[in-house]
Short mmCIF file of C-alpha atoms in Angstrom, two decimals:
data_model
loop_
_atom_site.label_atom_id
_atom_site.label_comp_id
_atom_site.label_asym_id
_atom_site.label_seq_id
_atom_site.Cartn_x
_atom_site.Cartn_y
_atom_site.Cartn_z
CA MET A 13 -83.55 -61.03 40.75
CA GLN A 14 -84.63 -58.08 42.81
CA PHE A 15 -81.35 -56.56 42.00
CA LEU A 16 -81.92 -57.08 38.30
CA THR A 17 -85.39 -55.47 38.39
CA GLN A 18 -83.78 -52.33 40.04
CA LEU A 19 -81.27 -51.97 37.26
CA PRO A 20 -82.05 -48.90 35.07
CA ASP A 21 -83.52 -49.43 31.64
CA ILE A 22 -80.59 -49.04 29.21
CA PRO A 23 -82.50 -47.13 26.43
CA SER A 24 -83.88 -44.72 29.17
CA LEU A 25 -80.47 -44.29 30.67
CA LEU A 26 -78.88 -43.61 27.26
CA ALA A 27 -81.67 -41.14 26.61
CA THR A 28 -80.94 -39.33 29.84
CA ILE A 29 -77.24 -39.13 29.04
CA ASP A 30 -78.04 -37.91 25.46
CA ASP A 31 -80.16 -35.07 26.79
CA TRP A 32 -77.58 -34.07 29.27
CA ILE A 33 -74.69 -33.90 26.70
CA TRP A 34 -76.86 -32.21 24.05
CA GLY A 35 -78.18 -29.70 26.50
CA PRO A 36 -77.76 -25.94 26.39
CA PRO A 37 -73.96 -25.82 27.08
CA LEU A 38 -72.97 -27.92 24.12
CA LEU A 39 -75.56 -26.20 21.93
CA LEU A 40 -73.98 -22.91 22.95
CA LEU A 41 -70.41 -24.06 22.45
CA LEU A 42 -71.25 -25.30 18.92
CA THR A 43 -73.19 -22.22 17.78
CA GLY A 44 -70.97 -19.89 19.72
CA THR A 45 -67.84 -21.20 18.11
CA GLY A 46 -69.35 -20.87 14.64
CA LEU A 47 -70.62 -17.31 15.55
CA PHE A 48 -67.22 -16.23 16.73
CA PHE A 49 -65.43 -17.34 13.53
CA THR A 50 -68.26 -16.04 11.39
CA VAL A 51 -67.77 -12.52 13.04
CA ARG A 52 -63.97 -12.50 13.24
CA LEU A 53 -63.46 -13.82 9.66
CA GLY A 54 -65.95 -11.37 8.20
CA LEU A 55 -68.69 -13.71 7.15
CA ILE A 56 -66.23 -15.85 5.25
CA GLN A 57 -68.82 -18.54 4.50
CA LEU A 58 -70.99 -15.99 2.61
CA ARG A 59 -68.27 -13.72 1.10
CA ARG A 60 -65.85 -16.38 0.05
CA LEU A 61 -68.21 -19.10 -1.03
CA PRO A 62 -68.02 -18.57 -4.80
CA PHE A 63 -64.20 -18.56 -4.40
CA ALA A 64 -64.31 -21.76 -2.40
CA LEU A 65 -66.53 -23.50 -4.90
CA LYS A 66 -63.96 -22.69 -7.62
CA GLN A 67 -61.23 -24.06 -5.47
CA ILE A 68 -62.79 -27.50 -5.33
CA PHE A 69 -61.79 -28.26 -9.00
CA LYS A 70 -58.35 -26.68 -8.86
CA PRO A 71 -55.77 -29.27 -10.02
CA ALA A 72 -53.35 -30.47 -7.42
CA ASP A 73 -49.59 -29.80 -7.85
CA ALA A 74 -47.71 -33.04 -8.06
CA SER A 75 -44.81 -31.51 -5.97
CA THR A 76 -47.06 -30.47 -3.01
CA LYS A 77 -47.35 -32.60 0.11
CA GLY A 78 -50.38 -34.80 0.60
CA ASP A 79 -51.91 -38.16 -0.21
CA VAL A 80 -54.90 -37.16 -2.43
CA SER A 81 -56.16 -34.21 -4.31
CA GLY A 82 -58.13 -31.53 -2.58
CA PHE A 83 -61.20 -32.71 -4.44
CA ALA A 84 -60.65 -36.32 -3.34
CA ALA A 85 -60.17 -35.12 0.28
CA LEU A 86 -63.53 -33.25 0.05
CA CYS A 87 -65.22 -36.23 -1.41
CA THR A 88 -63.86 -38.48 1.38
CA ALA A 89 -65.17 -35.97 3.95
CA LEU A 90 -68.53 -35.81 2.13
CA SER A 91 -68.71 -39.59 1.90
CA ALA A 92 -68.69 -39.64 5.72
CA THR A 93 -71.11 -36.67 6.07
CA ILE A 94 -73.61 -37.37 3.23
CA GLY A 95 -75.35 -40.42 4.85
CA THR A 96 -78.36 -41.46 6.79
CA GLY A 97 -78.52 -38.02 8.41
CA ASN A 98 -79.55 -36.56 5.19
CA ILE A 99 -82.60 -38.80 4.99
CA ILE A 100 -83.23 -40.40 8.38
CA GLY A 101 -81.68 -37.71 10.46
CA VAL A 102 -83.79 -34.89 8.83
CA ALA A 103 -86.95 -36.92 9.26
CA THR A 104 -86.03 -37.64 12.93
CA ALA A 105 -85.45 -33.92 13.55
CA ILE A 106 -88.61 -32.72 12.03
CA ALA A 107 -90.68 -35.40 13.80
CA LEU A 108 -89.14 -34.38 17.20
CA GLY A 109 -89.07 -30.64 16.72
CA GLY A 110 -91.51 -30.02 13.87
CA PRO A 111 -90.83 -28.12 10.71
CA GLY A 112 -89.01 -25.43 12.73
CA ALA A 113 -86.13 -27.85 13.28
CA LEU A 114 -85.19 -27.27 9.62
CA PHE A 115 -84.67 -23.46 10.40
CA TRP A 116 -82.30 -24.41 13.24
CA MET A 117 -80.58 -26.94 10.95
CA TRP A 118 -79.94 -24.07 8.51
CA LEU A 119 -78.65 -21.66 11.12
CA ALA A 120 -76.33 -24.35 12.72
CA ALA A 121 -74.98 -25.29 9.20
CA PHE A 122 -74.40 -21.47 8.19
CA LEU A 123 -72.44 -21.08 11.39
CA GLY A 124 -70.87 -24.36 10.95
CA MET A 125 -69.42 -23.46 7.69
CA ALA A 126 -67.05 -21.06 9.43
CA THR A 127 -66.25 -23.73 12.01
CA LYS A 128 -65.47 -26.31 9.36
CA TYR A 129 -63.24 -23.86 7.47
CA ALA A 130 -61.34 -23.18 10.84
CA GLU A 131 -60.73 -26.83 11.74
CA CYS A 132 -59.82 -27.97 8.23
CA LEU A 133 -57.31 -24.92 8.14
CA LEU A 134 -55.67 -26.06 11.27
CA ALA A 135 -55.53 -29.75 10.15
CA VAL A 136 -53.35 -28.67 7.17
CA LYS A 137 -51.26 -26.43 9.22
CA TYR A 138 -50.27 -28.93 11.92
CA ARG A 139 -50.26 -32.13 9.93
CA GLU A 140 -47.34 -34.66 10.03
CA THR A 141 -46.02 -37.51 7.86
CA ASP A 142 -46.20 -40.92 9.48
CA HIS A 143 -43.83 -43.85 9.07
CA LYS A 144 -45.34 -44.80 5.64
CA GLY A 145 -45.20 -41.27 4.24
CA ASN A 146 -49.02 -40.86 4.79
CA MET A 147 -50.36 -37.64 6.25
CA LEU A 148 -51.50 -37.82 9.80
CA GLY A 149 -53.60 -34.82 10.91
CA GLY A 150 -56.77 -33.58 12.36
CA PRO A 151 -57.70 -32.41 15.87
CA MET A 152 -55.47 -34.74 17.59
CA MET A 153 -52.44 -32.99 15.96
CA TYR A 154 -53.53 -29.40 16.39
CA LEU A 155 -54.64 -30.08 19.90
CA SER A 156 -51.30 -31.61 20.80
CA LYS A 157 -48.92 -29.45 18.68
CA GLY A 158 -50.76 -26.21 18.34
CA ALA A 159 -52.78 -25.82 21.50
CA GLY A 160 -50.41 -27.74 23.71
CA GLN A 161 -53.22 -29.93 25.07
CA PRO A 162 -52.12 -33.67 24.74
CA LEU A 163 -54.80 -34.81 27.07
CA LEU A 164 -57.53 -33.24 24.94
CA ALA A 165 -55.89 -34.66 21.91
CA LYS A 166 -56.05 -38.25 23.34
CA LEU A 167 -59.68 -37.65 24.40
CA PHE A 168 -60.64 -36.56 20.92
CA ALA A 169 -58.96 -39.49 19.34
CA LEU A 170 -60.67 -41.85 21.85
CA PHE A 171 -64.10 -40.29 21.23
CA GLY A 172 -63.42 -40.30 17.50
CA LEU A 173 -62.73 -43.96 17.54
CA GLY A 174 -65.95 -44.37 19.47
CA VAL A 175 -67.92 -42.50 16.85
CA ALA A 176 -66.35 -44.55 14.07
CA CYS A 177 -67.09 -47.89 15.80
CA PHE A 178 -70.32 -47.17 17.75
CA GLY A 179 -71.72 -43.96 16.21
CA ILE A 180 -71.97 -42.54 12.74
CA GLY A 181 -69.47 -44.87 11.23
CA THR A 182 -71.16 -48.21 11.74
CA PHE A 183 -74.54 -48.99 13.21
CA PRO A 184 -76.81 -46.28 11.78
CA GLN A 185 -75.41 -46.82 8.20
CA VAL A 186 -75.49 -50.52 8.40
CA ASN A 187 -79.00 -50.50 9.71
CA ALA A 188 -80.09 -48.20 6.88
CA ILE A 189 -78.39 -50.36 4.23
CA SER A 190 -80.15 -53.47 5.66
CA SER A 191 -83.57 -51.90 5.70
CA ALA A 192 -83.14 -50.49 2.13
CA ALA A 193 -81.88 -53.71 0.64
CA THR A 194 -84.77 -55.63 2.24
CA HIS A 195 -87.39 -53.18 0.89
CA LEU A 196 -85.83 -52.93 -2.56
CA PHE A 197 -84.67 -56.62 -3.19
CA ASN A 198 -86.19 -58.63 -0.34
CA ILE A 199 -82.62 -59.74 0.59
CA PRO A 200 -82.48 -61.36 4.02
CA THR A 201 -80.73 -59.36 6.70
CA VAL A 202 -78.07 -62.03 7.18
CA ALA A 203 -77.27 -61.91 3.53
CA VAL A 204 -76.95 -58.19 3.44
CA ALA A 205 -74.63 -58.13 6.47
CA GLY A 206 -72.46 -60.70 4.71
CA ILE A 207 -72.25 -58.75 1.42
CA LEU A 208 -71.73 -55.47 3.02
CA THR A 209 -68.92 -56.80 5.18
CA VAL A 210 -66.99 -58.08 2.16
CA LEU A 211 -67.51 -54.99 0.23
CA VAL A 212 -66.23 -52.69 3.05
CA ALA A 213 -63.27 -54.96 3.64
CA LEU A 214 -62.19 -54.85 -0.02
CA VAL A 215 -62.30 -51.14 -0.14
CA THR A 216 -60.73 -50.31 3.17
CA ILE A 217 -57.63 -52.50 2.77
CA GLY A 218 -56.29 -49.88 0.38
CA GLY A 219 -56.36 -47.17 3.03
CA VAL A 220 -57.19 -43.55 2.20
CA LYS A 221 -56.13 -43.59 -1.56
CA SER A 222 -58.52 -46.55 -2.12
CA ILE A 223 -61.28 -44.92 -0.15
CA SER A 224 -60.87 -41.42 -1.66
CA ALA A 225 -60.91 -42.98 -5.20
CA VAL A 226 -64.22 -44.77 -4.54
CA ALA A 227 -65.60 -41.66 -2.78
CA ALA A 228 -64.67 -39.31 -5.71
CA LYS A 229 -66.58 -41.58 -8.14
CA ILE A 230 -69.67 -42.27 -5.97
CA VAL A 231 -70.17 -39.04 -3.98
CA PRO A 232 -70.91 -36.52 -6.95
CA VAL A 233 -73.16 -39.06 -8.67
CA MET A 234 -75.24 -39.96 -5.66
CA ALA A 235 -75.49 -36.28 -4.48
CA VAL A 236 -76.84 -35.22 -7.91
CA PHE A 237 -79.14 -38.18 -8.09
CA TYR A 238 -80.76 -37.48 -4.79
CA VAL A 239 -81.14 -33.71 -5.46
CA VAL A 240 -82.76 -34.39 -8.86
CA ALA A 241 -85.24 -36.67 -7.20
CA CYS A 242 -86.03 -34.08 -4.47
CA LEU A 243 -86.40 -31.41 -7.21
CA TRP A 244 -89.00 -33.87 -8.87
CA VAL A 245 -91.02 -33.84 -5.73
CA LEU A 246 -90.69 -30.10 -5.22
CA GLY A 247 -91.64 -29.37 -8.74
CA ALA A 248 -94.60 -31.59 -8.83
CA ASN A 249 -95.89 -29.81 -5.64
CA ILE A 250 -94.67 -26.22 -6.44
CA GLU A 251 -97.91 -24.65 -5.23
CA GLN A 252 -97.32 -26.04 -1.66
CA LEU A 253 -93.75 -24.79 -1.42
CA PRO A 254 -94.34 -21.23 -0.23
CA HIS A 255 -96.54 -22.56 2.57
CA ALA A 256 -93.95 -25.11 3.47
CA VAL A 257 -91.10 -22.53 3.76
CA ALA A 258 -93.35 -20.20 5.74
CA LEU A 259 -94.22 -23.09 8.16
CA VAL A 260 -90.42 -23.61 8.63
CA PHE A 261 -90.00 -20.03 9.93
CA GLU A 262 -93.18 -19.86 11.90
CA SER A 263 -92.74 -23.08 13.82
CA ALA A 264 -89.11 -22.42 14.54
CA PHE A 265 -90.20 -20.23 17.47
CA THR A 266 -93.32 -22.04 18.38
CA GLY A 267 -92.39 -25.67 18.49
CA MET A 268 -94.75 -27.68 16.45
CA ALA A 269 -93.90 -31.40 16.66
CA ALA A 270 -95.30 -34.49 15.20
CA THR A 271 -94.71 -36.57 18.32
CA GLY A 272 -97.10 -35.59 21.21
CA GLY A 273 -99.27 -33.38 19.01
CA PHE A 274 -98.72 -29.91 17.66
CA ALA A 275 -98.26 -28.37 21.22
CA GLY A 276 -96.11 -31.33 22.29
CA ALA A 277 -92.72 -29.70 21.80
CA GLY A 278 -91.48 -26.22 22.53
CA MET A 279 -88.86 -24.11 20.92
CA MET A 280 -86.11 -25.71 22.89
CA LEU A 281 -86.82 -29.13 21.45
CA ALA A 282 -86.94 -27.71 17.94
CA ILE A 283 -83.51 -26.04 18.44
CA GLN A 284 -82.07 -29.16 20.07
CA ALA A 285 -83.45 -31.60 17.28
CA GLY A 286 -82.37 -29.15 14.57
CA ILE A 287 -78.76 -28.56 15.70
CA ALA A 288 -78.00 -32.16 16.93
CA ARG A 289 -79.33 -33.72 13.77
CA GLY A 290 -77.73 -31.10 11.64
CA VAL A 291 -74.28 -31.75 13.28
CA PHE A 292 -74.87 -35.42 12.84
CA SER A 293 -75.38 -34.78 9.12
CA ASN A 294 -72.60 -32.17 8.32
CA GLU A 295 -70.27 -32.91 11.21
CA SER A 296 -69.19 -29.25 11.54
CA GLY A 297 -67.33 -28.91 14.78
CA LEU A 298 -67.02 -32.74 15.35
CA GLY A 299 -63.43 -32.68 14.07
CA SER A 300 -63.97 -35.50 11.48
CA ALA A 301 -63.53 -33.64 8.26
CA PRO A 302 -60.14 -32.11 9.32
CA ILE A 303 -58.77 -35.77 9.39
CA ALA A 304 -59.59 -36.05 5.66
CA ALA A 305 -58.39 -32.48 4.84
CA ALA A 306 -55.09 -33.29 6.32
CA ALA A 307 -54.48 -35.79 3.46
CA ALA A 308 -55.10 -33.20 0.72
CA LYS A 309 -52.20 -32.25 -1.74
CA THR A 310 -51.89 -28.54 -0.93
CA ASP A 311 -49.49 -26.01 0.39
CA SER A 312 -52.22 -23.61 1.43
CA CYS A 313 -54.18 -24.30 4.61
CA VAL A 314 -56.51 -21.53 3.76
CA GLU A 315 -57.49 -22.96 0.37
CA GLN A 316 -58.03 -26.41 1.86
CA GLY A 317 -60.16 -24.78 4.71
CA LEU A 318 -62.33 -23.11 1.99
CA VAL A 319 -62.76 -26.28 -0.07
CA SER A 320 -63.68 -28.29 3.08
CA MET A 321 -66.14 -25.44 4.11
CA THR A 322 -68.17 -26.32 1.03
CA GLY A 323 -69.03 -29.68 2.38
CA THR A 324 -71.34 -28.25 5.07
CA PHE A 325 -73.07 -26.14 2.38
CA ILE A 326 -73.53 -29.17 0.15
CA ASP A 327 -74.65 -31.52 2.83
CA THR A 328 -77.09 -29.40 4.86
CA LEU A 329 -78.03 -26.20 3.03
CA VAL A 330 -78.59 -28.23 -0.21
CA ILE A 331 -79.35 -31.96 0.47
CA CYS A 332 -80.88 -31.81 3.97
CA THR A 333 -82.98 -28.77 2.85
CA MET A 334 -84.31 -30.81 -0.09
CA THR A 335 -85.34 -33.62 2.24
CA GLY A 336 -86.86 -31.35 4.79
CA LEU A 337 -89.04 -29.42 2.24
CA THR A 338 -90.22 -32.75 0.72
CA LEU A 339 -91.34 -33.94 4.12
CA ILE A 340 -93.08 -30.69 5.11
CA LEU A 341 -95.00 -29.98 1.84
CA THR A 342 -96.18 -33.55 1.55
CA GLN A 343 -97.32 -33.27 5.24
CA SER A 344 -95.52 -36.72 5.86
CA TRP A 345 -93.83 -35.27 9.02
CA SER A 346 -97.01 -35.10 10.93
CA GLY A 347 -98.02 -38.90 10.50
CA GLU A 348 -97.09 -41.89 12.53
CA LEU A 349 -94.08 -42.90 10.35
CA ALA A 350 -90.51 -42.34 11.31
CA GLY A 351 -87.08 -42.33 9.79
CA ALA A 352 -86.70 -43.67 6.25
CA ALA A 353 -90.33 -44.66 6.23
CA MET A 354 -91.32 -41.08 6.72
CA THR A 355 -89.08 -39.99 3.80
CA SER A 356 -90.21 -42.81 1.57
CA HIS A 357 -93.82 -41.89 2.23
CA ALA A 358 -93.02 -38.25 1.22
CA PHE A 359 -91.55 -39.27 -2.08
CA ALA A 360 -94.39 -41.73 -2.73
CA VAL A 361 -96.98 -38.94 -2.09
CA GLY A 362 -95.03 -36.20 -3.80
CA MET A 363 -94.26 -38.19 -6.96
CA LYS A 364 -97.63 -39.95 -6.87
CA SER A 365 -95.77 -43.09 -7.81
CA SER A 366 -94.12 -46.20 -6.24
CA ILE A 367 -90.85 -45.28 -7.85
CA GLY A 368 -90.50 -42.54 -5.00
CA PRO A 369 -89.69 -45.02 -2.13
CA MET A 370 -87.45 -46.85 -4.45
CA LEU A 371 -85.31 -43.71 -5.07
CA VAL A 372 -85.09 -43.06 -1.39
CA ASN A 373 -83.87 -46.53 -0.67
CA ILE A 374 -81.33 -46.40 -3.54
CA GLY A 375 -80.02 -43.19 -2.11
CA LEU A 376 -79.80 -44.65 1.25
CA LEU A 377 -77.75 -47.66 0.02
CA PHE A 378 -75.14 -45.43 -1.46
CA PHE A 379 -75.19 -42.65 1.13
CA ALA A 380 -74.70 -45.15 4.01
CA PHE A 381 -72.07 -47.20 2.26
CA THR A 382 -69.73 -44.33 1.57
CA THR A 383 -70.18 -43.00 5.07
CA ILE A 384 -68.88 -46.37 6.45
CA LEU A 385 -65.87 -45.94 4.19
CA GLY A 386 -65.09 -42.34 5.31
CA TRP A 387 -65.48 -43.21 9.04
CA HIS A 388 -63.29 -46.29 8.75
CA TYR A 389 -60.50 -43.89 7.63
CA TYR A 390 -61.25 -41.45 10.46
CA GLY A 391 -61.13 -44.24 13.02
CA GLU A 392 -57.92 -45.65 11.53
CA ARG A 393 -56.22 -42.30 11.90
CA CYS A 394 -57.31 -42.08 15.60
CA VAL A 395 -56.01 -45.53 16.28
CA ALA A 396 -52.69 -44.72 14.70
CA TYR A 397 -52.45 -41.61 16.95
CA LEU A 398 -53.40 -43.50 20.10
CA PHE A 399 -51.84 -46.83 19.83
CA GLY A 400 -49.39 -46.75 16.77
CA LYS A 401 -49.28 -48.51 13.40
CA ARG A 402 -49.53 -52.03 14.91
CA ALA A 403 -52.95 -51.40 16.28
CA ILE A 404 -54.48 -50.55 12.81
CA TYR A 405 -54.79 -54.28 11.84
CA LEU A 406 -56.67 -55.21 14.93
CA TYR A 407 -58.92 -52.07 14.45
CA LYS A 408 -59.79 -53.19 10.84
CA ILE A 409 -60.86 -56.54 12.22
CA ILE A 410 -63.06 -55.10 14.98
CA PHE A 411 -64.59 -52.54 12.62
CA ILE A 412 -65.48 -55.27 10.09
CA GLY A 413 -67.05 -57.26 12.87
CA LEU A 414 -69.09 -54.32 13.92
CA ILE A 415 -70.31 -53.86 10.28
CA ALA A 416 -71.45 -57.52 10.33
CA SER A 417 -73.38 -57.06 13.45
CA GLY A 418 -74.95 -53.65 12.79
CA SER A 419 -77.95 -54.87 11.04
CA PHE A 420 -79.32 -56.48 14.20
CA ILE A 421 -79.36 -53.54 16.60
CA HIS A 422 -82.52 -51.60 17.37
CA LEU A 423 -82.72 -48.32 15.49
CA ASN A 424 -83.68 -46.02 18.38
CA THR A 425 -80.84 -47.24 20.42
CA ILE A 426 -78.43 -46.66 17.55
CA TRP A 427 -79.43 -43.05 17.15
CA ILE A 428 -79.11 -42.33 20.84
CA LEU A 429 -75.68 -43.90 21.07
CA ALA A 430 -74.59 -42.02 18.05
CA ASP A 431 -75.71 -38.78 19.44
CA ILE A 432 -73.77 -39.37 22.63
CA VAL A 433 -70.50 -40.20 21.16
CA ASN A 434 -70.86 -37.27 18.59
CA GLY A 435 -71.30 -34.76 21.44
CA LEU A 436 -68.30 -36.16 23.38
CA MET A 437 -66.18 -35.93 20.28
CA ALA A 438 -67.15 -32.30 19.53
CA ILE A 439 -66.24 -30.85 23.04
CA PRO A 440 -62.37 -31.26 22.86
CA ASN A 441 -62.33 -30.24 19.17
CA LEU A 442 -64.25 -26.94 19.97
CA ILE A 443 -62.11 -26.12 22.77
CA GLY A 444 -59.07 -26.50 20.64
CA LEU A 445 -60.51 -24.27 17.90
CA LEU A 446 -61.07 -21.54 20.38
CA LEU A 447 -57.65 -21.83 21.82
CA LEU A 448 -56.17 -21.59 18.31
CA ARG A 449 -58.45 -18.79 17.15
CA HIS A 450 -55.67 -16.37 16.59
CA VAL A 451 -53.85 -18.94 14.26
CA VAL A 452 -56.87 -19.13 12.13
CA ILE A 453 -57.54 -15.43 11.91
CA ASN A 454 -53.78 -14.59 11.18
CA GLU A 455 -53.46 -17.33 8.40
CA THR A 456 -56.74 -16.07 6.75
CA ARG A 457 -55.78 -12.47 6.88
CA ALA A 458 -52.30 -13.26 5.46
CA TYR A 459 -53.79 -15.15 2.54
CA PHE A 460 -56.40 -12.69 1.60
CA ASN A 461 -54.21 -9.59 2.01
CA GLN A 462 -51.74 -11.33 -0.36
CA GLU A 463 -54.57 -12.02 -2.71
CA ALA A 464 -55.76 -8.33 -2.71
CA ALA A 465 -52.13 -7.26 -3.41
CA SER A 466 -51.60 -9.85 -6.08
CA PRO A 467 -54.07 -12.64 -6.90
CA ALA A 468 -51.43 -14.58 -8.93
CA ARG A 469 -49.11 -14.68 -6.00
CA ALA A 470 -51.85 -15.53 -3.59
CA GLU A 471 -52.25 -18.88 -5.30
CA HIS A 472 -48.69 -19.66 -4.18
CA THR A 473 -49.08 -18.46 -0.61
CA THR A 474 -48.28 -21.32 1.85
CA CYS A 475 -49.18 -21.84 5.50
CA SER A 476 -46.39 -21.08 7.80
CA GLN A 477 -44.88 -24.48 8.55
CA VAL A 478 -45.02 -25.93 12.05
CA HIS A 479 -42.04 -28.06 13.26
#
């Protein structure tokens, strides 16, 4: 018994590990990688954003390799990124680091757009076709084939599987759905777990084509729905908006936090909260989006990189910004509430109506559900790389079992565990991006040099093939 009392407290131990992983080295690696590609690619996320947005709706050529259209691949990636991070994650970041955390979230997202471009470009360049004719790509492929680092490739796939099963892909999303369904419809947690398990199983059986088809229908609608709801709050409190924006910039360098009082957090906490929660939301640098990008029907790795880059713009610079400003101008961030309850309170105050919390919970239901679908696919591709096709069936069973149990795990433990596996997943991916930096730069220059010479011919420029 005395031995048991000396065991470390699990939540405290996880928090210590989380602080160590998300310390200055990883923050510098994340932002430094984004800064490197931003500079070397000539501010591609700023200069080429209009062109990238046009490419989203470019029809796929039936003769090109790939499983789904570029738009469907983007929606699959967005289904995994637009989730609880946009509602709960932003609230958590601002509660920890104050309004200034939103500034660091913006900065990380801006730099992360260049990172997302680079990793999705490489995903298309180094992808392969599996035994069923489906595309297998992502960091595990460009780490092994491009960078010649099979150990890093296996580590990435292992950590990616961990994120899918124990991080972003399951527990935070299931917990959010359970809470939202209970608040909206008073459905018992056990019933929510059962219904959700059946729905996830039905969709994921069909693989990437089924997942992308559902994502392409739900993601655009839910994103517009949530943005309109946020604009309603911002419009109703427009006089407070300038002060809210000013507070973001002011507290970014002073560290005003809700927890522990206004002087309770320094600038480092604001940076850590903003970047960690920003990466949790948009996944730039994690290496997840490249797995979806590799399935796109395209011959141009540059064009798919540009399309995928818009995912970070939509997720963080649009949707997370809407949530953050709503929390700040309604002053909900400085109260005792946390997570979804904080965002629900902000909408209730901002709209001066009980319909506000209802809209937040509806958003959570759809956001979290599609995130589960996207991460199921990511985990499946990691399993296929690590263990082969025969292990996929067992993976599906385990994943469904985790979905069924996710409603009963404590929220704080969920977020800490998700942060840990996110950080571990990012490390090998970022190393691979830096090792393959010249490939990204050369492919980008070749494409845009061709476009400058002949825009019509640039549309048919393909990535140099890797054998």
